[in-house]
Amino acid sequence: MAGFTRGFLGKGKAERDPRLPPGQYDTGRSWPVLTAEARPKLAPADWTFGVDGLVERPTTWSWDEAHALPPSTYQGAIHCVTTWSKFDMTWNGVSIDTFLAAAGPLPSATHVMATSHTGYTTNLPLDDVTGGKAWVAWEVDGAPLSASHGGPARLLVPHLYFWKSAKWISGLTLMDHDEHGFWERNGYHDHGDPWTEERYQGD
Ligand SMILES: Nc1nc2c(c(=O)[nH]1)N[C@H]1C(S)=C(S)[C@@H](COP(=O)(O)O)O[C@H]1N2
Ligand SMILES: [Mo]
């Protein structure tokens, strides 16, 4: 047994990955598709991203304009409320901080409504999309984001359950109060922190 280290013997198969939030399992290489609406046909030339509501300068970016902004990468996991998590992903896009710096949030802004080109909506506290925690993303693991996963571009808010990451993102509206989006109206949690299992209203 001389060749076996203590660490090796101590790592039983049942040991839980510390990156896995409670109630979640590792989906491995697979990546489920979850879409409530019909998948839109949205070419990059037709995609826009806008920031409006409580901002000094409501602004809309085209595909080319968004790609001219400083790039930003997220490396890590995503967590779906249906209990799968996916590790070691690399996402490229632009930080929401960059878009907000251009639009100039008013001091009264506390929440955002994210809206998709399909009409899907989801609400988030402003603090959860600032400080390097959220992106508009168009590339994942070295390839363009596929249409079924929200391409040409989606919102990415990986520290919250994945329903907050609106596919085919069209914009953020800054508000001075919270309002329910699509799944939140249908019983999902306003915030959605996977580490405290904020799955449903009342959790
Ligand atoms: N526009 C739109 N965005 C959406 C959804 C949706 O139905 N429509 N589903 C959400 C949910 S519940 C999850 S888990 C993820 C699924 O993303 P995926 O299909 O790329 O795994 O997208 C989120 N964003
Ligand atoms: Mo989900």
mmCIF file of N, CA and C in Angstrom, residues 52-188:
data_model
loop_
_atom_site.group_PDB
_atom_site.id
_atom_site.type_symbol
_atom_site.label_atom_id
_atom_site.label_comp_id
_atom_site.label_asym_id
_atom_site.label_seq_id
_atom_site.Cartn_x
_atom_site.Cartn_y
_atom_site.Cartn_z
ATOM 1 N N ASP A 52 -32.482 50.644 -21.036
ATOM 2 C CA ASP A 52 -33.377 51.796 -20.912
ATOM 3 C C ASP A 52 -33.976 51.822 -19.504
ATOM 4 N N GLY A 53 -35.022 52.625 -19.320
ATOM 5 C CA GLY A 53 -35.596 52.809 -17.993
ATOM 6 C C GLY A 53 -34.854 53.901 -17.254
ATOM 7 N N LEU A 54 -34.499 53.641 -15.993
ATOM 8 C CA LEU A 54 -33.896 54.668 -15.142
ATOM 9 C C LEU A 54 -32.392 54.803 -15.412
ATOM 10 N N VAL A 55 -32.084 55.354 -16.584
ATOM 11 C CA VAL A 55 -30.696 55.621 -16.976
ATOM 12 C C VAL A 55 -30.604 57.033 -17.562
ATOM 13 N N GLU A 56 -29.424 57.599 -17.528
ATOM 14 C CA GLU A 56 -29.234 58.937 -18.090
ATOM 15 C C GLU A 56 -29.286 58.925 -19.617
ATOM 16 N N ARG A 57 -28.730 57.859 -20.221
ATOM 17 C CA ARG A 57 -28.623 57.799 -21.678
ATOM 18 C C ARG A 57 -29.118 56.445 -22.181
ATOM 19 N N PRO A 58 -30.419 56.299 -22.447
ATOM 20 C CA PRO A 58 -30.901 55.033 -23.020
ATOM 21 C C PRO A 58 -30.114 54.730 -24.291
ATOM 22 N N THR A 59 -29.569 53.523 -24.391
ATOM 23 C CA THR A 59 -28.644 53.188 -25.484
ATOM 24 C C THR A 59 -28.970 51.808 -26.046
ATOM 25 N N THR A 60 -28.870 51.698 -27.362
ATOM 26 C CA THR A 60 -29.029 50.400 -28.021
ATOM 27 C C THR A 60 -27.779 50.102 -28.840
ATOM 28 N N TRP A 61 -27.281 48.867 -28.707
ATOM 29 C CA TRP A 61 -26.093 48.427 -29.430
ATOM 30 C C TRP A 61 -26.482 47.404 -30.488
ATOM 31 N N SER A 62 -25.897 47.547 -31.672
ATOM 32 C CA SER A 62 -26.028 46.519 -32.700
ATOM 33 C C SER A 62 -25.020 45.406 -32.394
ATOM 34 N N TRP A 63 -25.091 44.339 -33.157
ATOM 35 C CA TRP A 63 -24.135 43.239 -33.037
ATOM 36 C C TRP A 63 -22.687 43.750 -33.151
ATOM 37 N N ASP A 64 -22.434 44.564 -34.198
ATOM 38 C CA ASP A 64 -21.073 45.068 -34.412
ATOM 39 C C ASP A 64 -20.658 46.029 -33.309
ATOM 40 N N GLU A 65 -21.576 46.890 -32.888
ATOM 41 C CA GLU A 65 -21.258 47.842 -31.819
ATOM 42 C C GLU A 65 -20.959 47.115 -30.509
ATOM 43 N N ALA A 66 -21.721 46.081 -30.202
ATOM 44 C CA ALA A 66 -21.484 45.325 -28.965
ATOM 45 C C ALA A 66 -20.138 44.602 -29.029
ATOM 46 N N HIS A 67 -19.790 44.099 -30.228
ATOM 47 C CA HIS A 67 -18.521 43.384 -30.383
ATOM 48 C C HIS A 67 -17.307 44.305 -30.355
ATOM 49 N N ALA A 68 -17.551 45.620 -30.525
ATOM 50 C CA ALA A 68 -16.443 46.583 -30.452
ATOM 51 C C ALA A 68 -16.127 46.967 -29.001
ATOM 52 N N LEU A 69 -16.967 46.542 -28.057
ATOM 53 C CA LEU A 69 -16.731 46.854 -26.645
ATOM 54 C C LEU A 69 -15.672 45.910 -26.075
ATOM 55 N N PRO A 70 -15.039 46.283 -24.941
ATOM 56 C CA PRO A 70 -14.010 45.414 -24.356
ATOM 57 C C PRO A 70 -14.584 44.035 -24.003
ATOM 58 N N PRO A 71 -13.924 42.964 -24.459
ATOM 59 C CA PRO A 71 -14.438 41.616 -24.191
ATOM 60 C C PRO A 71 -14.227 41.199 -22.741
ATOM 61 N N SER A 72 -15.055 40.257 -22.307
ATOM 62 C CA SER A 72 -14.974 39.766 -20.934
ATOM 63 C C SER A 72 -15.350 38.288 -20.917
ATOM 64 N N THR A 73 -14.667 37.532 -20.078
ATOM 65 C CA THR A 73 -14.829 36.078 -20.038
ATOM 66 C C THR A 73 -15.347 35.627 -18.681
ATOM 67 N N TYR A 74 -16.243 34.631 -18.684
ATOM 68 C CA TYR A 74 -16.625 33.931 -17.445
ATOM 69 C C TYR A 74 -16.194 32.479 -17.576
ATOM 70 N N GLN A 75 -15.499 31.998 -16.565
ATOM 71 C CA GLN A 75 -15.148 30.586 -16.515
ATOM 72 C C GLN A 75 -15.740 29.995 -15.259
ATOM 73 N N GLY A 76 -16.543 28.944 -15.422
ATOM 74 C CA GLY A 76 -17.130 28.328 -14.240
ATOM 75 C C GLY A 76 -18.394 27.576 -14.570
ATOM 76 N N ALA A 77 -19.292 27.524 -13.573
ATOM 77 C CA ALA A 77 -20.463 26.653 -13.634
ATOM 78 C C ALA A 77 -21.735 27.437 -13.922
ATOM 79 N N ILE A 78 -22.757 26.697 -14.371
ATOM 80 C CA ILE A 78 -24.126 27.211 -14.434
ATOM 81 C C ILE A 78 -25.015 26.220 -13.690
ATOM 82 N N HIS A 79 -26.129 26.693 -13.148
ATOM 83 C CA HIS A 79 -27.000 25.883 -12.295
ATOM 84 C C HIS A 79 -28.459 26.087 -12.684
ATOM 85 N N CYS A 80 -29.121 25.039 -13.163
ATOM 86 C CA CYS A 80 -30.545 25.138 -13.521
ATOM 87 C C CYS A 80 -31.403 24.688 -12.354
ATOM 88 N N VAL A 81 -32.544 25.347 -12.171
ATOM 89 C CA VAL A 81 -33.441 25.021 -11.061
ATOM 90 C C VAL A 81 -33.998 23.592 -11.196
ATOM 91 N N THR A 82 -33.994 23.026 -12.402
ATOM 92 C CA THR A 82 -34.441 21.640 -12.578
ATOM 93 C C THR A 82 -33.387 20.641 -12.090
ATOM 94 N N THR A 83 -32.365 21.121 -11.399
ATOM 95 C CA THR A 83 -31.345 20.408 -10.596
ATOM 96 C C THR A 83 -30.068 19.992 -11.336
ATOM 97 N N TRP A 84 -29.916 20.359 -12.610
ATOM 98 C CA TRP A 84 -28.607 20.073 -13.217
ATOM 99 C C TRP A 84 -27.688 21.292 -13.084
ATOM 100 N N SER A 85 -26.412 20.977 -12.880
ATOM 101 C CA SER A 85 -25.361 21.990 -12.929
ATOM 102 C C SER A 85 -24.344 21.546 -13.964
ATOM 103 N N LYS A 86 -23.680 22.495 -14.586
ATOM 104 C CA LYS A 86 -22.663 22.178 -15.598
ATOM 105 C C LYS A 86 -21.402 22.960 -15.263
ATOM 106 N N PHE A 87 -20.272 22.238 -15.167
ATOM 107 C CA PHE A 87 -19.015 22.836 -14.712
ATOM 108 C C PHE A 87 -18.075 23.170 -15.867
ATOM 109 N N ASP A 88 -17.064 23.999 -15.529
ATOM 110 C CA ASP A 88 -15.915 24.227 -16.409
ATOM 111 C C ASP A 88 -16.297 24.778 -17.773
ATOM 112 N N MET A 89 -17.270 25.685 -17.785
ATOM 113 C CA MET A 89 -17.631 26.318 -19.049
ATOM 114 C C MET A 89 -16.809 27.602 -19.214
ATOM 115 N N THR A 90 -16.555 27.969 -20.468
ATOM 116 C CA THR A 90 -15.898 29.242 -20.774
ATOM 117 C C THR A 90 -16.814 30.040 -21.685
ATOM 118 N N TRP A 91 -17.236 31.176 -21.182
ATOM 119 C CA TRP A 91 -18.171 32.039 -21.918
ATOM 120 C C TRP A 91 -17.466 33.355 -22.273
ATOM 121 N N ASN A 92 -17.680 33.831 -23.504
ATOM 122 C CA ASN A 92 -17.147 35.122 -23.910
ATOM 123 C C ASN A 92 -18.259 36.070 -24.326
ATOM 124 N N GLY A 93 -18.077 37.330 -23.987
ATOM 125 C CA GLY A 93 -19.043 38.361 -24.350
ATOM 126 C C GLY A 93 -18.574 39.682 -23.794
ATOM 127 N N VAL A 94 -19.519 40.463 -23.302
ATOM 128 C CA VAL A 94 -19.202 41.766 -22.717
ATOM 129 C C VAL A 94 -19.892 41.857 -21.357
ATOM 130 N N SER A 95 -19.181 42.396 -20.377
ATOM 131 C CA SER A 95 -19.736 42.544 -19.035
ATOM 132 C C SER A 95 -20.914 43.520 -19.040
ATOM 133 N N ILE A 96 -21.942 43.218 -18.266
ATOM 134 C CA ILE A 96 -23.067 44.158 -18.119
ATOM 135 C C ILE A 96 -22.563 45.488 -17.559
ATOM 136 N N ASP A 97 -21.500 45.462 -16.745
ATOM 137 C CA ASP A 97 -20.921 46.716 -16.226
ATOM 138 C C ASP A 97 -20.564 47.677 -17.361
ATOM 139 N N THR A 98 -20.063 47.140 -18.461
ATOM 140 C CA THR A 98 -19.638 47.974 -19.595
ATOM 141 C C THR A 98 -20.839 48.673 -20.229
ATOM 142 N N PHE A 99 -21.939 47.917 -20.434
ATOM 143 C CA PHE A 99 -23.148 48.522 -21.002
ATOM 144 C C PHE A 99 -23.721 49.569 -20.045
ATOM 145 N N LEU A 100 -23.735 49.251 -18.749
ATOM 146 C CA LEU A 100 -24.324 50.176 -17.772
ATOM 147 C C LEU A 100 -23.482 51.443 -17.632
ATOM 148 N N ALA A 101 -22.176 51.323 -17.758
ATOM 149 C CA ALA A 101 -21.315 52.515 -17.670
ATOM 150 C C ALA A 101 -21.662 53.498 -18.781
ATOM 151 N N ALA A 102 -22.000 52.964 -19.956
ATOM 152 C CA ALA A 102 -22.371 53.836 -21.073
ATOM 153 C C ALA A 102 -23.748 54.462 -20.865
ATOM 154 N N ALA A 103 -24.680 53.703 -20.311
ATOM 155 C CA ALA A 103 -26.055 54.185 -20.167
ATOM 156 C C ALA A 103 -26.231 55.069 -18.932
ATOM 157 N N GLY A 104 -25.431 54.877 -17.897
ATOM 158 C CA GLY A 104 -25.496 55.728 -16.714
ATOM 159 C C GLY A 104 -26.720 55.487 -15.853
ATOM 160 N N PRO A 105 -26.729 54.453 -15.029
ATOM 161 C CA PRO A 105 -27.879 54.185 -14.153
ATOM 162 C C PRO A 105 -28.148 55.375 -13.229
ATOM 163 N N LEU A 106 -29.423 55.721 -13.047
ATOM 164 C CA LEU A 106 -29.794 56.761 -12.098
ATOM 165 C C LEU A 106 -29.722 56.184 -10.690
ATOM 166 N N PRO A 107 -29.462 57.033 -9.682
ATOM 167 C CA PRO A 107 -29.345 56.535 -8.301
ATOM 168 C C PRO A 107 -30.604 55.799 -7.829
ATOM 169 N N SER A 108 -31.751 56.124 -8.409
ATOM 170 C CA SER A 108 -33.010 55.495 -7.979
ATOM 171 C C SER A 108 -33.167 54.068 -8.489
ATOM 172 N N ALA A 109 -32.319 53.627 -9.424
ATOM 173 C CA ALA A 109 -32.473 52.281 -10.000
ATOM 174 C C ALA A 109 -32.045 51.214 -8.996
ATOM 175 N N THR A 110 -32.926 50.241 -8.739
ATOM 176 C CA THR A 110 -32.629 49.158 -7.786
ATOM 177 C C THR A 110 -32.767 47.777 -8.411
ATOM 178 N N HIS A 111 -33.578 47.651 -9.468
ATOM 179 C CA HIS A 111 -33.848 46.350 -10.090
ATOM 180 C C HIS A 111 -33.779 46.474 -11.606
ATOM 181 N N VAL A 112 -33.673 45.342 -12.274
ATOM 182 C CA VAL A 112 -33.758 45.342 -13.731
ATOM 183 C C VAL A 112 -34.758 44.281 -14.178
ATOM 184 N N MET A 113 -35.403 44.566 -15.309
ATOM 185 C CA MET A 113 -36.144 43.537 -16.026
ATOM 186 C C MET A 113 -35.336 43.209 -17.265
ATOM 187 N N ALA A 114 -34.963 41.944 -17.399
ATOM 188 C CA ALA A 114 -34.295 41.487 -18.615
ATOM 189 C C ALA A 114 -35.369 40.987 -19.566
ATOM 190 N N THR A 115 -35.282 41.404 -20.827
ATOM 191 C CA THR A 115 -36.287 41.011 -21.821
ATOM 192 C C THR A 115 -35.586 40.383 -23.020
ATOM 193 N N SER A 116 -36.232 39.360 -23.575
ATOM 194 C CA SER A 116 -35.693 38.675 -24.748
ATOM 195 C C SER A 116 -36.397 39.155 -26.008
ATOM 196 N N HIS A 117 -35.762 38.922 -27.157
ATOM 197 C CA HIS A 117 -36.388 39.257 -28.430
ATOM 198 C C HIS A 117 -37.689 38.472 -28.633
ATOM 199 N N THR A 118 -37.900 37.396 -27.887
ATOM 200 C CA THR A 118 -39.138 36.605 -27.961
ATOM 201 C C THR A 118 -40.225 37.130 -27.042
ATOM 202 N N GLY A 119 -39.887 38.017 -26.100
ATOM 203 C CA GLY A 119 -40.855 38.480 -25.109
ATOM 204 C C GLY A 119 -40.658 37.859 -23.733
ATOM 205 N N TYR A 120 -39.824 36.822 -23.620
ATOM 206 C CA TYR A 120 -39.482 36.247 -22.299
ATOM 207 C C TYR A 120 -38.894 37.344 -21.415
ATOM 208 N N THR A 121 -39.268 37.321 -20.131
ATOM 209 C CA THR A 121 -38.749 38.318 -19.191
ATOM 210 C C THR A 121 -38.278 37.633 -17.919
ATOM 211 N N THR A 122 -37.342 38.265 -17.223
ATOM 212 C CA THR A 122 -36.944 37.798 -15.891
ATOM 213 C C THR A 122 -36.381 38.989 -15.116
ATOM 214 N N ASN A 123 -36.722 39.055 -13.826
ATOM 215 C CA ASN A 123 -36.338 40.204 -12.998
ATOM 216 C C ASN A 123 -35.134 39.885 -12.126
ATOM 217 N N LEU A 124 -34.314 40.910 -11.903
ATOM 218 C CA LEU A 124 -33.108 40.755 -11.082
ATOM 219 C C LEU A 124 -32.836 42.046 -10.315
ATOM 220 N N PRO A 125 -32.288 41.925 -9.090
ATOM 221 C CA PRO A 125 -31.771 43.128 -8.420
ATOM 222 C C PRO A 125 -30.597 43.682 -9.232
ATOM 223 N N LEU A 126 -30.480 45.000 -9.303
ATOM 224 C CA LEU A 126 -29.380 45.622 -10.039
ATOM 225 C C LEU A 126 -28.018 45.113 -9.534
ATOM 226 N N ASP A 127 -27.916 44.910 -8.220
ATOM 227 C CA ASP A 127 -26.659 44.432 -7.636
ATOM 228 C C ASP A 127 -26.232 43.066 -8.165
ATOM 229 N N ASP A 128 -27.174 42.276 -8.693
ATOM 230 C CA ASP A 128 -26.831 40.948 -9.197
ATOM 231 C C ASP A 128 -26.375 40.951 -10.647
ATOM 232 N N VAL A 129 -26.469 42.105 -11.320
ATOM 233 C CA VAL A 129 -25.952 42.168 -12.691
ATOM 234 C C VAL A 129 -24.781 43.149 -12.800
ATOM 235 N N THR A 130 -24.314 43.679 -11.656
ATOM 236 C CA THR A 130 -23.164 44.584 -11.649
ATOM 237 C C THR A 130 -22.015 43.950 -10.856
ATOM 238 N N GLY A 131 -20.830 44.570 -10.931
ATOM 239 C CA GLY A 131 -19.688 44.058 -10.173
ATOM 240 C C GLY A 131 -19.091 42.788 -10.758
ATOM 241 N N GLY A 132 -19.148 42.654 -12.097
ATOM 242 C CA GLY A 132 -18.501 41.514 -12.757
ATOM 243 C C GLY A 132 -19.241 40.204 -12.593
ATOM 244 N N LYS A 133 -20.562 40.256 -12.391
ATOM 245 C CA LYS A 133 -21.339 39.040 -12.141
ATOM 246 C C LYS A 133 -22.260 38.658 -13.284
ATOM 247 N N ALA A 134 -22.321 39.490 -14.351
ATOM 248 C CA ALA A 134 -23.275 39.208 -15.435
ATOM 249 C C ALA A 134 -22.721 39.692 -16.771
ATOM 250 N N TRP A 135 -23.124 38.996 -17.836
ATOM 251 C CA TRP A 135 -22.593 39.248 -19.170
ATOM 252 C C TRP A 135 -23.696 39.176 -20.228
ATOM 253 N N VAL A 136 -23.475 39.841 -21.361
ATOM 254 C CA VAL A 136 -24.119 39.451 -22.601
ATOM 255 C C VAL A 136 -23.103 38.555 -23.293
ATOM 256 N N ALA A 137 -23.491 37.298 -23.534
ATOM 257 C CA ALA A 137 -22.523 36.301 -24.010
ATOM 258 C C ALA A 137 -22.930 35.762 -25.373
ATOM 259 N N TRP A 138 -21.922 35.556 -26.243
ATOM 260 C CA TRP A 138 -22.195 35.049 -27.594
ATOM 261 C C TRP A 138 -21.274 33.905 -28.011
ATOM 262 N N GLU A 139 -20.386 33.519 -27.127
ATOM 263 C CA GLU A 139 -19.482 32.412 -27.458
ATOM 264 C C GLU A 139 -19.346 31.529 -26.231
ATOM 265 N N VAL A 140 -19.404 30.225 -26.432
ATOM 266 C CA VAL A 140 -19.252 29.318 -25.301
ATOM 267 C C VAL A 140 -18.344 28.149 -25.691
ATOM 268 N N ASP A 141 -17.371 27.895 -24.865
ATOM 269 C CA ASP A 141 -16.391 26.822 -25.093
ATOM 270 C C ASP A 141 -15.826 26.873 -26.510
ATOM 271 N N GLY A 142 -15.502 28.080 -26.956
ATOM 272 C CA GLY A 142 -14.780 28.263 -28.211
ATOM 273 C C GLY A 142 -15.638 28.281 -29.460
ATOM 274 N N ALA A 143 -16.965 28.208 -29.325
ATOM 275 C CA ALA A 143 -17.840 28.209 -30.498
ATOM 276 C C ALA A 143 -18.945 29.246 -30.314
ATOM 277 N N PRO A 144 -19.497 29.746 -31.446
ATOM 278 C CA PRO A 144 -20.613 30.684 -31.308
ATOM 279 C C PRO A 144 -21.773 30.019 -30.549
ATOM 280 N N LEU A 145 -22.455 30.780 -29.718
ATOM 281 C CA LEU A 145 -23.592 30.263 -28.964
ATOM 282 C C LEU A 145 -24.681 29.806 -29.938
ATOM 283 N N SER A 146 -25.123 28.568 -29.813
ATOM 284 C CA SER A 146 -26.122 28.039 -30.748
ATOM 285 C C SER A 146 -27.480 28.682 -30.500
ATOM 286 N N ALA A 147 -28.337 28.642 -31.516
ATOM 287 C CA ALA A 147 -29.668 29.258 -31.403
ATOM 288 C C ALA A 147 -30.478 28.613 -30.280
ATOM 289 N N SER A 148 -30.364 27.302 -30.098
ATOM 290 C CA SER A 148 -31.166 26.649 -29.058
ATOM 291 C C SER A 148 -30.726 27.073 -27.662
ATOM 292 N N HIS A 149 -29.463 27.452 -27.499
ATOM 293 C CA HIS A 149 -28.978 27.925 -26.197
ATOM 294 C C HIS A 149 -29.041 29.453 -26.080
ATOM 295 N N GLY A 150 -29.729 30.109 -27.025
ATOM 296 C CA GLY A 150 -29.962 31.547 -26.881
ATOM 297 C C GLY A 150 -29.184 32.421 -27.827
ATOM 298 N N GLY A 151 -28.463 31.799 -28.789
ATOM 299 C CA GLY A 151 -27.710 32.569 -29.759
ATOM 300 C C GLY A 151 -28.615 33.301 -30.724
ATOM 301 N N PRO A 152 -28.168 34.433 -31.250
ATOM 302 C CA PRO A 152 -26.757 34.848 -31.245
ATOM 303 C C PRO A 152 -26.227 35.350 -29.906
ATOM 304 N N ALA A 153 -27.070 35.822 -28.974
ATOM 305 C CA ALA A 153 -26.527 36.303 -27.702
ATOM 306 C C ALA A 153 -27.565 36.171 -26.604
ATOM 307 N N ARG A 154 -27.104 35.840 -25.404
ATOM 308 C CA ARG A 154 -27.996 35.691 -24.257
ATOM 309 C C ARG A 154 -27.409 36.422 -23.063
ATOM 310 N N LEU A 155 -28.265 36.658 -22.071
ATOM 311 C CA LEU A 155 -27.788 37.135 -20.782
ATOM 312 C C LEU A 155 -27.161 35.945 -20.047
ATOM 313 N N LEU A 156 -26.096 36.192 -19.301
ATOM 314 C CA LEU A 156 -25.455 35.157 -18.485
ATOM 315 C C LEU A 156 -25.282 35.715 -17.074
ATOM 316 N N VAL A 157 -25.991 35.101 -16.127
ATOM 317 C CA VAL A 157 -25.894 35.489 -14.713
ATOM 318 C C VAL A 157 -25.634 34.200 -13.931
ATOM 319 N N PRO A 158 -24.395 33.701 -13.985
ATOM 320 C CA PRO A 158 -24.153 32.315 -13.551
ATOM 321 C C PRO A 158 -24.249 32.089 -12.054
ATOM 322 N N HIS A 159 -24.222 33.158 -11.231
ATOM 323 C CA HIS A 159 -24.321 32.918 -9.782
ATOM 324 C C HIS A 159 -25.770 32.722 -9.341
ATOM 325 N N LEU A 160 -26.718 32.906 -10.255
ATOM 326 C CA LEU A 160 -28.137 32.646 -9.961
ATOM 327 C C LEU A 160 -28.615 31.480 -10.825
ATOM 328 N N TYR A 161 -29.767 30.853 -10.428
ATOM 329 C CA TYR A 161 -30.326 29.789 -11.260
ATOM 330 C C TYR A 161 -30.463 30.282 -12.692
ATOM 331 N N PHE A 162 -30.364 29.337 -13.621
ATOM 332 C CA PHE A 162 -30.150 29.687 -15.032
ATOM 333 C C PHE A 162 -31.389 30.293 -15.711
ATOM 334 N N TRP A 163 -32.572 30.234 -15.045
ATOM 335 C CA TRP A 163 -33.714 30.882 -15.705
ATOM 336 C C TRP A 163 -33.541 32.399 -15.748
ATOM 337 N N LYS A 164 -32.651 32.945 -14.894
ATOM 338 C CA LYS A 164 -32.358 34.379 -14.921
ATOM 339 C C LYS A 164 -31.514 34.763 -16.143
ATOM 340 N N SER A 165 -30.895 33.785 -16.785
ATOM 341 C CA SER A 165 -30.032 34.046 -17.949
ATOM 342 C C SER A 165 -30.879 33.990 -19.218
ATOM 343 N N ALA A 166 -31.532 35.114 -19.525
ATOM 344 C CA ALA A 166 -32.480 35.170 -20.639
ATOM 345 C C ALA A 166 -31.795 34.924 -21.973
ATOM 346 N N LYS A 167 -32.309 33.915 -22.703
ATOM 347 C CA LYS A 167 -31.782 33.615 -24.033
ATOM 348 C C LYS A 167 -32.304 34.660 -25.025
ATOM 349 N N TRP A 168 -31.578 34.895 -26.096
ATOM 350 C CA TRP A 168 -31.931 35.879 -27.146
ATOM 351 C C TRP A 168 -32.202 37.243 -26.510
ATOM 352 N N ILE A 169 -31.307 37.623 -25.606
ATOM 353 C CA ILE A 169 -31.507 38.851 -24.815
ATOM 354 C C ILE A 169 -31.681 40.071 -25.724
ATOM 355 N N SER A 170 -32.663 40.892 -25.399
ATOM 356 C CA SER A 170 -32.843 42.143 -26.172
ATOM 357 C C SER A 170 -32.545 43.377 -25.334
ATOM 358 N N GLY A 171 -32.597 43.251 -23.998
ATOM 359 C CA GLY A 171 -32.246 44.437 -23.233
ATOM 360 C C GLY A 171 -32.548 44.343 -21.753
ATOM 361 N N LEU A 172 -32.107 45.366 -21.054
ATOM 362 C CA LEU A 172 -32.359 45.527 -19.625
ATOM 363 C C LEU A 172 -33.091 46.850 -19.416
ATOM 364 N N THR A 173 -34.146 46.790 -18.602
ATOM 365 C CA THR A 173 -34.860 48.005 -18.204
ATOM 366 C C THR A 173 -34.623 48.225 -16.721
ATOM 367 N N LEU A 174 -34.022 49.379 -16.387
ATOM 368 C CA LEU A 174 -33.735 49.670 -14.976
ATOM 369 C C LEU A 174 -34.973 50.272 -14.308
ATOM 370 N N MET A 175 -35.275 49.787 -13.098
ATOM 371 C CA MET A 175 -36.507 50.160 -12.396
ATOM 372 C C MET A 175 -36.172 50.520 -10.941
ATOM 373 N N ASP A 176 -37.123 51.230 -10.291
ATOM 374 C CA ASP A 176 -36.916 51.577 -8.876
ATOM 375 C C ASP A 176 -37.710 50.651 -7.945
ATOM 376 N N HIS A 177 -38.131 49.505 -8.485
ATOM 377 C CA HIS A 177 -38.878 48.513 -7.704
ATOM 378 C C HIS A 177 -38.717 47.160 -8.393
ATOM 379 N N ASP A 178 -39.132 46.099 -7.713
ATOM 380 C CA ASP A 178 -39.068 44.757 -8.303
ATOM 381 C C ASP A 178 -40.394 44.445 -8.988
ATOM 382 N N GLU A 179 -40.324 43.669 -10.043
ATOM 383 C CA GLU A 179 -41.510 43.261 -10.793
ATOM 384 C C GLU A 179 -41.281 41.841 -11.258
ATOM 385 N N HIS A 180 -42.321 41.027 -11.344
ATOM 386 C CA HIS A 180 -42.138 39.640 -11.750
ATOM 387 C C HIS A 180 -41.924 39.494 -13.249
ATOM 388 N N GLY A 181 -40.998 38.629 -13.631
ATOM 389 C CA GLY A 181 -40.846 38.213 -15.017
ATOM 390 C C GLY A 181 -41.682 36.974 -15.282
ATOM 391 N N PHE A 182 -41.370 36.283 -16.373
ATOM 392 C CA PHE A 182 -42.198 35.149 -16.819
ATOM 393 C C PHE A 182 -42.272 34.025 -15.791
ATOM 394 N N TRP A 183 -41.121 33.470 -15.397
ATOM 395 C CA TRP A 183 -41.160 32.335 -14.459
ATOM 396 C C TRP A 183 -41.490 32.793 -13.041
ATOM 397 N N GLU A 184 -41.138 34.026 -12.711
ATOM 398 C CA GLU A 184 -41.431 34.534 -11.369
ATOM 399 C C GLU A 184 -42.948 34.659 -11.177
ATOM 400 N N ARG A 185 -43.669 35.075 -12.238
ATOM 401 C CA ARG A 185 -45.141 35.102 -12.183
ATOM 402 C C ARG A 185 -45.696 33.697 -12.015
ATOM 403 N N ASN A 186 -44.950 32.725 -12.513
ATOM 404 C CA ASN A 186 -45.410 31.342 -12.466
ATOM 405 C C ASN A 186 -44.827 30.573 -11.291
ATOM 406 N N GLY A 187 -44.373 31.277 -10.257
ATOM 407 C CA GLY A 187 -44.026 30.618 -9.003
ATOM 408 C C GLY A 187 -42.553 30.518 -8.672
ATOM 409 N N TYR A 188 -41.691 30.910 -9.626
ATOM 410 C CA TYR A 188 -40.266 30.849 -9.312
ATOM 411 C C TYR A 188 -39.859 32.051 -8.456
#
